[in-house]
N, CA, C and O atoms as a GROMACS GRO file, in nm:
protein
  512
    1GLN      N    1  -4.730   4.901  -4.434
    1GLN     CA    2  -4.748   4.869  -4.567
    1GLN      C    3  -4.810   4.728  -4.582
    1GLN      O    4  -4.769   4.634  -4.513
    2VAL      N    5  -4.909   4.715  -4.672
    2VAL     CA    6  -4.967   4.588  -4.694
    2VAL      C    7  -4.960   4.560  -4.845
    2VAL      O    8  -4.991   4.648  -4.926
    3GLN      N    9  -4.917   4.439  -4.883
    3GLN     CA   10  -4.918   4.393  -5.024
    3GLN      C   11  -5.017   4.282  -5.037
    3GLN      O   12  -5.021   4.189  -4.956
    4LEU      N   13  -5.100   4.292  -5.142
    4LEU     CA   14  -5.200   4.210  -5.167
    4LEU      C   15  -5.198   4.129  -5.300
    4LEU      O   16  -5.167   4.184  -5.406
    5VAL      N   17  -5.229   4.005  -5.293
    5VAL     CA   18  -5.208   3.924  -5.412
    5VAL      C   19  -5.332   3.835  -5.436
    5VAL      O   20  -5.359   3.746  -5.356
    6GLU      N   21  -5.404   3.857  -5.540
    6GLU     CA   22  -5.530   3.792  -5.568
    6GLU      C   23  -5.499   3.662  -5.659
    6GLU      O   24  -5.410   3.657  -5.744
    7SER      N   25  -5.578   3.570  -5.630
    7SER     CA   26  -5.580   3.434  -5.713
    7SER      C   27  -5.715   3.379  -5.726
    7SER      O   28  -5.808   3.426  -5.661
    8GLY      N   29  -5.730   3.278  -5.808
    8GLY     CA   30  -5.859   3.210  -5.828
    8GLY      C   31  -5.945   3.247  -5.923
    8GLY      O   32  -6.052   3.189  -5.935
    9GLY      N   33  -5.908   3.354  -6.005
    9GLY     CA   34  -5.995   3.381  -6.125
    9GLY      C   35  -5.988   3.276  -6.230
    9GLY      O   36  -5.910   3.182  -6.214
   10GLY      N   37  -6.059   3.286  -6.331
   10GLY     CA   38  -6.071   3.195  -6.447
   10GLY      C   39  -6.180   3.215  -6.523
   10GLY      O   40  -6.246   3.318  -6.513
   11SER      N   41  -6.211   3.112  -6.612
   11SER     CA   42  -6.312   3.128  -6.713
   11SER      C   43  -6.422   3.016  -6.676
   11SER      O   44  -6.387   2.898  -6.669
   12VAL      N   45  -6.549   3.052  -6.656
   12VAL     CA   46  -6.662   2.954  -6.621
   12VAL      C   47  -6.774   2.981  -6.705
   12VAL      O   48  -6.780   3.083  -6.773
   13GLN      N   49  -6.864   2.892  -6.702
   13GLN     CA   50  -7.001   2.911  -6.783
   13GLN      C   51  -7.087   2.969  -6.689
   13GLN      O   52  -7.070   2.948  -6.569
   14ALA      N   53  -7.185   3.045  -6.734
   14ALA     CA   54  -7.305   3.099  -6.644
   14ALA      C   55  -7.348   2.997  -6.565
   14ALA      O   56  -7.358   2.882  -6.608
   15GLY      N   57  -7.380   3.033  -6.437
   15GLY     CA   58  -7.424   2.948  -6.330
   15GLY      C   59  -7.316   2.887  -6.252
   15GLY      O   60  -7.342   2.836  -6.143
   16GLY      N   61  -7.198   2.888  -6.299
   16GLY     CA   62  -7.081   2.837  -6.232
   16GLY      C   63  -7.033   2.908  -6.103
   16GLY      O   64  -7.090   3.008  -6.059
   17SER      N   65  -6.923   2.849  -6.045
   17SER     CA   66  -6.883   2.928  -5.930
   17SER      C   67  -6.729   2.930  -5.932
   17SER      O   68  -6.662   2.843  -5.988
   18LEU      N   69  -6.677   3.036  -5.864
   18LEU     CA   70  -6.537   3.049  -5.849
   18LEU      C   71  -6.509   3.098  -5.707
   18LEU      O   72  -6.599   3.157  -5.646
   19ARG      N   73  -6.390   3.077  -5.650
   19ARG     CA   74  -6.361   3.138  -5.524
   19ARG      C   75  -6.217   3.218  -5.540
   19ARG      O   76  -6.113   3.160  -5.572
   20LEU      N   77  -6.226   3.353  -5.513
   20LEU     CA   78  -6.123   3.428  -5.520
   20LEU      C   79  -6.050   3.440  -5.371
   20LEU      O   80  -6.112   3.448  -5.265
   21SER      N   81  -5.924   3.440  -5.383
   21SER     CA   82  -5.848   3.465  -5.260
   21SER      C   83  -5.757   3.582  -5.282
   21SER      O   84  -5.713   3.616  -5.392
   22CYS      N   85  -5.732   3.639  -5.170
   22CYS     CA   86  -5.649   3.764  -5.145
   22CYS      C   87  -5.546   3.744  -5.038
   22CYS      O   88  -5.583   3.750  -4.920
   23ALA      N   89  -5.412   3.717  -5.068
   23ALA     CA   90  -5.320   3.700  -4.963
   23ALA      C   91  -5.256   3.827  -4.940
   23ALA      O   92  -5.211   3.898  -5.030
   24ALA      N   93  -5.253   3.858  -4.799
   24ALA     CA   94  -5.186   3.978  -4.758
   24ALA      C   95  -5.056   3.955  -4.696
   24ALA      O   96  -5.044   3.864  -4.613
   25SER      N   97  -4.953   4.035  -4.732
   25SER     CA   98  -4.833   4.021  -4.680
   25SER      C   99  -4.811   4.067  -4.532
   25SER      O  100  -4.730   4.015  -4.455
   26GLY      N  101  -4.891   4.169  -4.502
   26GLY     CA  102  -4.903   4.206  -4.361
   26GLY      C  103  -5.018   4.148  -4.293
   26GLY      O  104  -5.090   4.065  -4.350
   27TYR      N  105  -5.040   4.191  -4.168
   27TYR     CA  106  -5.164   4.140  -4.091
   27TYR      C  107  -5.290   4.214  -4.125
   27TYR      O  108  -5.304   4.333  -4.098
   28ILE      N  109  -5.378   4.144  -4.184
   28ILE     CA  110  -5.497   4.201  -4.225
   28ILE      C  111  -5.569   4.271  -4.101
   28ILE      O  112  -5.642   4.369  -4.115
   29GLN      N  113  -5.545   4.218  -3.989
   29GLN     CA  114  -5.609   4.272  -3.867
   29GLN      C  115  -5.568   4.417  -3.840
   29GLN      O  116  -5.637   4.490  -3.767
   30ASN      N  117  -5.450   4.459  -3.901
   30ASN     CA  118  -5.418   4.597  -3.876
   30ASN      C  119  -5.497   4.701  -3.965
   30ASN      O  120  -5.482   4.822  -3.952
   31ASN      N  121  -5.582   4.644  -4.056
   31ASN     CA  122  -5.681   4.731  -4.131
   31ASN      C  123  -5.808   4.720  -4.084
   31ASN      O  124  -5.852   4.619  -4.030
   32TYR      N  125  -5.886   4.851  -4.107
   32TYR     CA  126  -6.026   4.840  -4.074
   32TYR      C  127  -6.117   4.757  -4.154
   32TYR      O  128  -6.202   4.681  -4.106
   33ARG      N  129  -6.094   4.775  -4.277
   33ARG     CA  130  -6.176   4.706  -4.386
   33ARG      C  131  -6.110   4.653  -4.494
   33ARG      O  132  -6.009   4.707  -4.539
   34MET      N  133  -6.166   4.534  -4.551
   34MET     CA  134  -6.104   4.492  -4.686
   34MET      C  135  -6.222   4.473  -4.777
   34MET      O  136  -6.335   4.450  -4.734
   35GLY      N  137  -6.191   4.483  -4.907
   35GLY     CA  138  -6.299   4.468  -4.988
   35GLY      C  139  -6.263   4.414  -5.123
   35GLY      O  140  -6.145   4.411  -5.156
   36TRP      N  141  -6.358   4.371  -5.202
   36TRP     CA  142  -6.344   4.325  -5.351
   36TRP      C  143  -6.395   4.430  -5.438
   36TRP      O  144  -6.504   4.478  -5.406
   37PHE      N  145  -6.335   4.475  -5.542
   37PHE     CA  146  -6.383   4.550  -5.644
   37PHE      C  147  -6.370   4.494  -5.777
   37PHE      O  148  -6.286   4.405  -5.787
   38ARG      N  149  -6.433   4.527  -5.877
   38ARG     CA  150  -6.420   4.479  -6.004
   38ARG      C  151  -6.437   4.589  -6.117
   38ARG      O  152  -6.503   4.691  -6.098
   39GLN      N  153  -6.376   4.563  -6.228
   39GLN     CA  154  -6.376   4.673  -6.326
   39GLN      C  155  -6.386   4.588  -6.465
   39GLN      O  156  -6.305   4.501  -6.495
   40ALA      N  157  -6.489   4.624  -6.542
   40ALA     CA  158  -6.486   4.569  -6.669
   40ALA      C  159  -6.446   4.662  -6.783
   40ALA      O  160  -6.451   4.784  -6.765
   41PRO      N  161  -6.409   4.612  -6.894
   41PRO     CA  162  -6.361   4.706  -6.986
   41PRO      C  163  -6.447   4.834  -7.026
   41PRO      O  164  -6.561   4.808  -7.064
   42GLY      N  165  -6.414   4.956  -7.022
   42GLY     CA  166  -6.487   5.066  -7.040
   42GLY      C  167  -6.581   5.106  -6.943
   42GLY      O  168  -6.672   5.184  -6.968
   43LYS      N  169  -6.558   5.049  -6.819
   43LYS     CA  170  -6.653   5.087  -6.703
   43LYS      C  171  -6.568   5.120  -6.584
   43LYS      O  172  -6.448   5.092  -6.575
   44GLU      N  173  -6.636   5.182  -6.496
   44GLU     CA  174  -6.562   5.240  -6.380
   44GLU      C  175  -6.545   5.121  -6.265
   44GLU      O  176  -6.620   5.024  -6.261
   45ARG      N  177  -6.453   5.138  -6.187
   45ARG     CA  178  -6.434   5.027  -6.088
   45ARG      C  179  -6.548   5.039  -5.984
   45ARG      O  180  -6.581   5.142  -5.925
   46GLU      N  181  -6.601   4.920  -5.972
   46GLU     CA  182  -6.715   4.920  -5.874
   46GLU      C  183  -6.696   4.838  -5.745
   46GLU      O  184  -6.615   4.746  -5.752
   47GLY      N  185  -6.753   4.857  -5.637
   47GLY     CA  186  -6.741   4.770  -5.516
   47GLY      C  187  -6.824   4.670  -5.535
   47GLY      O  188  -6.936   4.687  -5.582
   48VAL      N  189  -6.772   4.542  -5.496
   48VAL     CA  190  -6.860   4.418  -5.499
   48VAL      C  191  -6.897   4.377  -5.362
   48VAL      O  192  -7.014   4.348  -5.337
   49ALA      N  193  -6.801   4.373  -5.270
   49ALA     CA  194  -6.823   4.322  -5.130
   49ALA      C  195  -6.720   4.380  -5.041
   49ALA      O  196  -6.607   4.405  -5.085
   50ALA      N  197  -6.750   4.404  -4.918
   50ALA     CA  198  -6.644   4.438  -4.828
   50ALA      C  199  -6.670   4.381  -4.680
   50ALA      O  200  -6.780   4.336  -4.647
   51ILE      N  201  -6.575   4.387  -4.607
   51ILE     CA  202  -6.580   4.321  -4.468
   51ILE      C  203  -6.508   4.409  -4.376
   51ILE      O  204  -6.401   4.457  -4.413
   52ASN      N  205  -6.560   4.437  -4.253
   52ASN     CA  206  -6.491   4.513  -4.155
   52ASN      C  207  -6.413   4.403  -4.077
   52ASN      O  208  -6.472   4.307  -4.028
   53ILE      N  209  -6.280   4.422  -4.067
   53ILE     CA  210  -6.193   4.326  -3.993
   53ILE      C  211  -6.244   4.314  -3.862
   53ILE      O  212  -6.270   4.416  -3.799
   54ILE      N  213  -6.263   4.191  -3.808
   54ILE     CA  214  -6.340   4.170  -3.686
   54ILE      C  215  -6.274   4.242  -3.568
   54ILE      O  216  -6.345   4.307  -3.491
   55ASN      N  217  -6.150   4.232  -3.551
   55ASN     CA  218  -6.079   4.298  -3.435
   55ASN      C  219  -6.102   4.450  -3.427
   55ASN      O  220  -6.093   4.505  -3.318
   56ILE      N  221  -6.129   4.512  -3.523
   56ILE     CA  222  -6.122   4.660  -3.530
   56ILE      C  223  -6.264   4.703  -3.570
   56ILE      O  224  -6.322   4.791  -3.506
   57GLY      N  225  -6.319   4.643  -3.671
   57GLY     CA  226  -6.434   4.692  -3.744
   57GLY      C  227  -6.562   4.623  -3.708
   57GLY      O  228  -6.670   4.674  -3.737
   58GLY      N  229  -6.552   4.497  -3.638
   58GLY     CA  230  -6.659   4.426  -3.575
   58GLY      C  231  -6.721   4.318  -3.675
   58GLY      O  232  -6.823   4.257  -3.645
   59GLY      N  233  -6.656   4.300  -3.791
   59GLY     CA  234  -6.702   4.190  -3.885
   59GLY      C  235  -6.812   4.214  -3.987
   59GLY      O  236  -6.846   4.132  -4.072
   60ALA      N  237  -6.867   4.339  -3.972
   60ALA     CA  238  -6.994   4.366  -4.061
   60ALA      C  239  -6.942   4.345  -4.213
   60ALA      O  240  -6.828   4.374  -4.249
   61THR      N  241  -7.041   4.290  -4.294
   61THR     CA  242  -7.022   4.282  -4.432
   61THR      C  243  -7.108   4.363  -4.518
   61THR      O  244  -7.216   4.406  -4.478
   62TYR      N  245  -7.062   4.385  -4.638
   62TYR     CA  246  -7.143   4.467  -4.734
   62TYR      C  247  -7.132   4.413  -4.861
   62TYR      O  248  -7.028   4.363  -4.902
   63TYR      N  249  -7.254   4.422  -4.939
   63TYR     CA  250  -7.267   4.366  -5.076
   63TYR      C  251  -7.320   4.469  -5.169
   63TYR      O  252  -7.398   4.553  -5.124
   64ALA      N  253  -7.290   4.471  -5.289
   64ALA     CA  254  -7.350   4.532  -5.403
   64ALA      C  255  -7.486   4.468  -5.426
   64ALA      O  256  -7.498   4.346  -5.411
   65ASP      N  257  -7.581   4.535  -5.459
   65ASP     CA  258  -7.711   4.486  -5.485
   65ASP      C  259  -7.697   4.370  -5.585
   65ASP      O  260  -7.758   4.265  -5.562
   66SER      N  261  -7.619   4.384  -5.697
   66SER     CA  262  -7.600   4.296  -5.798
   66SER      C  263  -7.540   4.161  -5.760
   66SER      O  264  -7.539   4.069  -5.842
   67VAL      N  265  -7.492   4.148  -5.644
   67VAL     CA  266  -7.418   4.024  -5.623
   67VAL      C  267  -7.501   3.961  -5.477
   67VAL      O  268  -7.481   3.846  -5.439
   68LYS      N  269  -7.574   4.034  -5.421
   68LYS     CA  270  -7.635   3.979  -5.297
   68LYS      C  271  -7.707   3.844  -5.315
   68LYS      O  272  -7.785   3.822  -5.408
   69GLY      N  273  -7.674   3.757  -5.219
   69GLY     CA  274  -7.733   3.620  -5.235
   69GLY      C  275  -7.652   3.529  -5.320
   69GLY      O  276  -7.670   3.408  -5.313
   70ARG      N  277  -7.560   3.582  -5.402
   70ARG     CA  278  -7.470   3.503  -5.482
   70ARG      C  279  -7.330   3.494  -5.446
   70ARG      O  280  -7.264   3.394  -5.476
   71PHE      N  281  -7.281   3.591  -5.385
   71PHE     CA  282  -7.138   3.611  -5.344
   71PHE      C  283  -7.128   3.615  -5.196
   71PHE      O  284  -7.224   3.656  -5.132
   72THR      N  285  -7.020   3.577  -5.136
   72THR     CA  286  -6.998   3.579  -4.995
   72THR      C  287  -6.846   3.613  -4.973
   72THR      O  288  -6.758   3.546  -5.028
   73ILE      N  289  -6.820   3.719  -4.891
   73ILE     CA  290  -6.704   3.756  -4.858
   73ILE      C  291  -6.660   3.710  -4.710
   73ILE      O  292  -6.740   3.722  -4.617
   74SER      N  293  -6.541   3.661  -4.691
   74SER     CA  294  -6.500   3.617  -4.574
   74SER      C  295  -6.360   3.638  -4.554
   74SER      O  296  -6.285   3.670  -4.647
   75GLN      N  297  -6.315   3.619  -4.414
   75GLN     CA  298  -6.160   3.651  -4.382
   75GLN      C  299  -6.117   3.538  -4.298
   75GLN      O  300  -6.194   3.478  -4.224
   76ASP      N  301  -5.986   3.510  -4.313
   76ASP     CA  302  -5.921   3.409  -4.227
   76ASP      C  303  -5.799   3.492  -4.172
   76ASP      O  304  -5.695   3.503  -4.236
   77ASN      N  305  -5.816   3.544  -4.061
   77ASN     CA  306  -5.714   3.615  -3.990
   77ASN      C  307  -5.584   3.537  -3.968
   77ASN      O  308  -5.475   3.594  -3.980
   78ALA      N  309  -5.594   3.406  -3.935
   78ALA     CA  310  -5.479   3.318  -3.921
   78ALA      C  311  -5.393   3.306  -4.046
   78ALA      O  312  -5.271   3.293  -4.036
   79LYS      N  313  -5.456   3.309  -4.165
   79LYS     CA  314  -5.386   3.291  -4.291
   79LYS      C  315  -5.376   3.426  -4.352
   79LYS      O  316  -5.328   3.432  -4.465
   80ASN      N  317  -5.416   3.542  -4.288
   80ASN     CA  318  -5.408   3.662  -4.344
   80ASN      C  319  -5.476   3.663  -4.488
   80ASN      O  320  -5.421   3.726  -4.578
   81THR      N  321  -5.573   3.607  -4.509
   81THR     CA  322  -5.636   3.592  -4.632
   81THR      C  323  -5.775   3.635  -4.650
   81THR      O  324  -5.846   3.607  -4.553
   82LEU      N  325  -5.830   3.692  -4.742
   82LEU     CA  326  -5.960   3.740  -4.775
   82LEU      C  327  -6.015   3.645  -4.883
   82LEU      O  328  -5.937   3.603  -4.969
   83TYR      N  329  -6.133   3.613  -4.884
   83TYR     CA  330  -6.193   3.536  -4.983
   83TYR      C  331  -6.319   3.604  -5.046
   83TYR      O  332  -6.374   3.699  -4.990
   84LEU      N  333  -6.362   3.553  -5.162
   84LEU     CA  334  -6.479   3.598  -5.229
   84LEU      C  335  -6.535   3.467  -5.290
   84LEU      O  336  -6.492   3.425  -5.398
   85GLU      N  337  -6.628   3.405  -5.220
   85GLU     CA  338  -6.703   3.296  -5.292
   85GLU      C  339  -6.810   3.355  -5.384
   85GLU      O  340  -6.890   3.437  -5.341
   86MET      N  341  -6.810   3.309  -5.517
   86MET     CA  342  -6.886   3.348  -5.616
   86MET      C  343  -6.968   3.237  -5.674
   86MET      O  344  -6.911   3.148  -5.737
   87ASN      N  345  -7.098   3.237  -5.658
   87ASN     CA  346  -7.186   3.146  -5.716
   87ASN      C  347  -7.288   3.195  -5.819
   87ASN      O  348  -7.307   3.315  -5.837
   88SER      N  349  -7.350   3.104  -5.884
   88SER     CA  350  -7.456   3.157  -5.984
   88SER      C  351  -7.402   3.270  -6.063
   88SER      O  352  -7.467   3.374  -6.077
   89LEU      N  353  -7.283   3.251  -6.117
   89LEU     CA  354  -7.210   3.350  -6.189
   89LEU      C  355  -7.297   3.372  -6.322
   89LEU      O  356  -7.357   3.283  -6.383
   90LYS      N  357  -7.291   3.516  -6.357
   90LYS     CA  358  -7.351   3.568  -6.469
   90LYS      C  359  -7.257   3.631  -6.580
   90LYS      O  360  -7.153   3.681  -6.537
   91PRO      N  361  -7.275   3.634  -6.693
   91PRO     CA  362  -7.181   3.702  -6.792
   91PRO      C  363  -7.166   3.836  -6.754
   91PRO      O  364  -7.062   3.889  -6.794
   92GLU      N  365  -7.250   3.911  -6.682
   92GLU     CA  366  -7.223   4.052  -6.641
   92GLU      C  367  -7.130   4.059  -6.527
   92GLU      O  368  -7.083   4.168  -6.493
   93ASP      N  369  -7.101   3.954  -6.467
   93ASP     CA  370  -6.998   3.940  -6.357
   93ASP      C  371  -6.851   3.948  -6.421
   93ASP      O  372  -6.754   3.970  -6.349
   94THR      N  373  -6.841   3.930  -6.546
   94THR     CA  374  -6.708   3.933  -6.622
   94THR      C  375  -6.642   4.063  -6.592
   94THR      O  376  -6.698   4.170  -6.613
   95ALA      N  377  -6.515   4.051  -6.540
   95ALA     CA  378  -6.446   4.181  -6.514
   95ALA      C  379  -6.310   4.139  -6.434
   95ALA      O  380  -6.296   4.025  -6.390
   96MET      N  381  -6.208   4.241  -6.419
   96MET     CA  382  -6.105   4.212  -6.355
   96MET      C  383  -6.136   4.243  -6.197
   96MET      O  384  -6.178   4.353  -6.161
   97TYR      N  385  -6.111   4.141  -6.110
   97TYR     CA  386  -6.150   4.164  -5.972
   97TYR      C  387  -6.029   4.199  -5.893
   97TYR      O  388  -5.925   4.134  -5.907
   98TYR      N  389  -6.038   4.305  -5.806
   98TYR     CA  390  -5.941   4.358  -5.724
   98TYR      C  391  -5.969   4.347  -5.583
   98TYR      O  392  -6.078   4.380  -5.538
   99CYS      N  393  -5.864   4.296  -5.502
   99CYS     CA  394  -5.872   4.311  -5.349
   99CYS      C  395  -5.813   4.436  -5.303
   99CYS      O  396  -5.712   4.480  -5.357
  100ALA      N  397  -5.872   4.498  -5.203
  100ALA     CA  398  -5.835   4.624  -5.139
  100ALA      C  399  -5.835   4.631  -5.002
  100ALA      O  400  -5.916   4.558  -4.944
  101ALA      N  401  -5.755   4.709  -4.930
  101ALA     CA  402  -5.765   4.712  -4.785
  101ALA      C  403  -5.756   4.870  -4.752
  101ALA      O  404  -5.684   4.951  -4.811
  102ALA      N  405  -5.838   4.895  -4.649
  102ALA     CA  406  -5.858   5.039  -4.588
  102ALA      C  407  -5.804   5.037  -4.458
  102ALA      O  408  -5.835   4.951  -4.375
  103ARG      N  409  -5.720   5.133  -4.435
  103ARG     CA  410  -5.661   5.152  -4.305
  103ARG      C  411  -5.756   5.204  -4.206
  103ARG      O  412  -5.739   5.180  -4.087
  104TRP      N  413  -5.855   5.275  -4.247
  104TRP     CA  414  -5.967   5.325  -4.156
  104TRP      C  415  -6.089   5.326  -4.228
  104TRP      O  416  -6.087   5.320  -4.350
  105GLY      N  417  -6.205   5.334  -4.159
  105GLY     CA  418  -6.336   5.320  -4.230
  105GLY      C  419  -6.378   5.452  -4.278
  105GLY      O  420  -6.337   5.558  -4.230
  106GLY      N  421  -6.463   5.444  -4.378
  106GLY     CA  422  -6.514   5.553  -4.446
  106GLY      C  423  -6.673   5.537  -4.444
  106GLY      O  424  -6.726   5.432  -4.408
  107SER      N  425  -6.738   5.637  -4.480
  107SER     CA  426  -6.881   5.638  -4.489
  107SER      C  427  -6.932   5.544  -4.592
  107SER      O  428  -7.040   5.488  -4.576
  108ARG      N  429  -6.857   5.525  -4.699
  108ARG     CA  430  -6.903   5.444  -4.821
  108ARG      C  431  -6.792   5.338  -4.830
  108ARG      O  432  -6.674   5.368  -4.849
  109TRP      N  433  -6.836   5.215  -4.816
  109TRP     CA  434  -6.764   5.102  -4.837
  109TRP      C  435  -6.717   5.069  -4.979
  109TRP      O  436  -6.616   5.003  -5.007
  110ASP      N  437  -6.807   5.128  -5.069
  110ASP     CA  438  -6.804   5.088  -5.218
  110ASP      C  439  -6.724   5.190  -5.287
  110ASP      O  440  -6.709   5.182  -5.409
  111LEU      N  441  -6.670   5.287  -5.219
  111LEU     CA  442  -6.586   5.384  -5.296
  111LEU      C  443  -6.429   5.358  -5.292
  111LEU      O  444  -6.366   5.354  -5.186
  112ALA      N  445  -6.370   5.339  -5.420
  112ALA     CA  446  -6.246   5.302  -5.422
  112ALA      C  447  -6.150   5.394  -5.356
  112ALA      O  448  -6.051   5.346  -5.302
  113TYR      N  449  -6.172   5.527  -5.354
  113TYR     CA  450  -6.081   5.622  -5.284
  113TYR      C  451  -6.068   5.604  -5.132
  113TYR      O  452  -5.979   5.659  -5.068
  114ASN      N  453  -6.160   5.528  -5.080
  114ASN     CA  454  -6.156   5.499  -4.925
  114ASN      C  455  -6.061   5.382  -4.896
  114ASN      O  456  -6.047   5.345  -4.780
  115TYR      N  457  -5.998   5.325  -4.990
  115TYR     CA  458  -5.907   5.221  -4.975
  115TYR      C  459  -5.761   5.259  -5.010
  115TYR      O  460  -5.735   5.335  -5.103
  116HIS      N  461  -5.668   5.203  -4.930
  116HIS     CA  462  -5.530   5.247  -4.934
  116HIS      C  463  -5.422   5.155  -5.004
  116HIS      O  464  -5.315   5.193  -5.051
  117TYR      N  465  -5.471   5.032  -5.001
  117TYR     CA  466  -5.380   4.931  -5.068
  117TYR      C  467  -5.465   4.840  -5.170
  117TYR      O  468  -5.582   4.807  -5.154
  118TRP      N  469  -5.383   4.808  -5.274
  118TRP     CA  470  -5.462   4.738  -5.384
  118TRP      C  471  -5.380   4.622  -5.442
  118TRP      O  472  -5.258   4.635  -5.451
  119GLY      N  473  -5.435   4.522  -5.478
  119GLY     CA  474  -5.380   4.414  -5.550
  119GLY      C  475  -5.365   4.428  -5.703
  119GLY      O  476  -5.413   4.527  -5.759
  120GLN      N  477  -5.308   4.344  -5.764
  120GLN     CA  478  -5.293   4.357  -5.909
  120GLN      C  479  -5.411   4.306  -5.991
  120GLN      O  480  -5.414   4.334  -6.111
  121GLY      N  481  -5.505   4.237  -5.937
  121GLY     CA  482  -5.625   4.184  -5.991
  121GLY      C  483  -5.613   4.042  -6.048
  121GLY      O  484  -5.505   3.995  -6.083
  122THR      N  485  -5.731   3.976  -6.054
  122THR     CA  486  -5.730   3.850  -6.112
  122THR      C  487  -5.855   3.853  -6.203
  122THR      O  488  -5.956   3.910  -6.161
  123GLN      N  489  -5.854   3.795  -6.320
  123GLN     CA  490  -5.955   3.805  -6.432
  123GLN      C  491  -6.066   3.698  -6.412
  123GLN      O  492  -6.037   3.579  -6.401
  124VAL      N  493  -6.197   3.744  -6.406
  124VAL     CA  494  -6.306   3.640  -6.408
  124VAL      C  495  -6.384   3.660  -6.533
  124VAL      O  496  -6.424   3.772  -6.565
  125THR      N  497  -6.405   3.556  -6.602
  125THR     CA  498  -6.473   3.558  -6.735
  125THR      C  499  -6.584   3.457  -6.730
  125THR      O  500  -6.557   3.341  -6.702
  126VAL      N  501  -6.716   3.497  -6.756
  126VAL     CA  502  -6.831   3.413  -6.752
  126VAL      C  503  -6.889   3.416  -6.883
  126VAL      O  504  -6.922   3.520  -6.941
  127SER      N  505  -6.901   3.292  -6.932
  127SER     CA  506  -6.958   3.283  -7.063
  127SER      C  507  -7.111   3.228  -7.061
  127SER      O  508  -7.156   3.154  -6.974
  128SER      N  509  -7.177   3.273  -7.162
  128SER     CA  510  -7.319   3.240  -7.160
  128SER      C  511  -7.350   3.101  -7.218
  128SER      O  512  -7.467   3.060  -7.222
   0.00000   0.00000   0.00000
């Protein structure tokens, strides 16, 4: 069992930056993949970025087209922590951001049902 706790959300103006953190209670190395999802009011939860845990999945990273070049996902195995560095934020990035962990890999990194553990979310609000 893995418990995930997100932090780092907040309110910023367009063009600003935020760094989200996801602290895992268990060893993230025991999971195949970890990811960040977001959900805006009235919209479905969408995959933002994911990373295959180095020891098992080889460290590959994946990004939604909408965030490529602006967001960076990374992991710190020693701290059991996942990060999402978000730069050049846009109002359309406003959403609740969730951290998730998958015990094994799936063909689609961006589908929520491929993940087994979820955090409670942290709100990101970007104003124009």
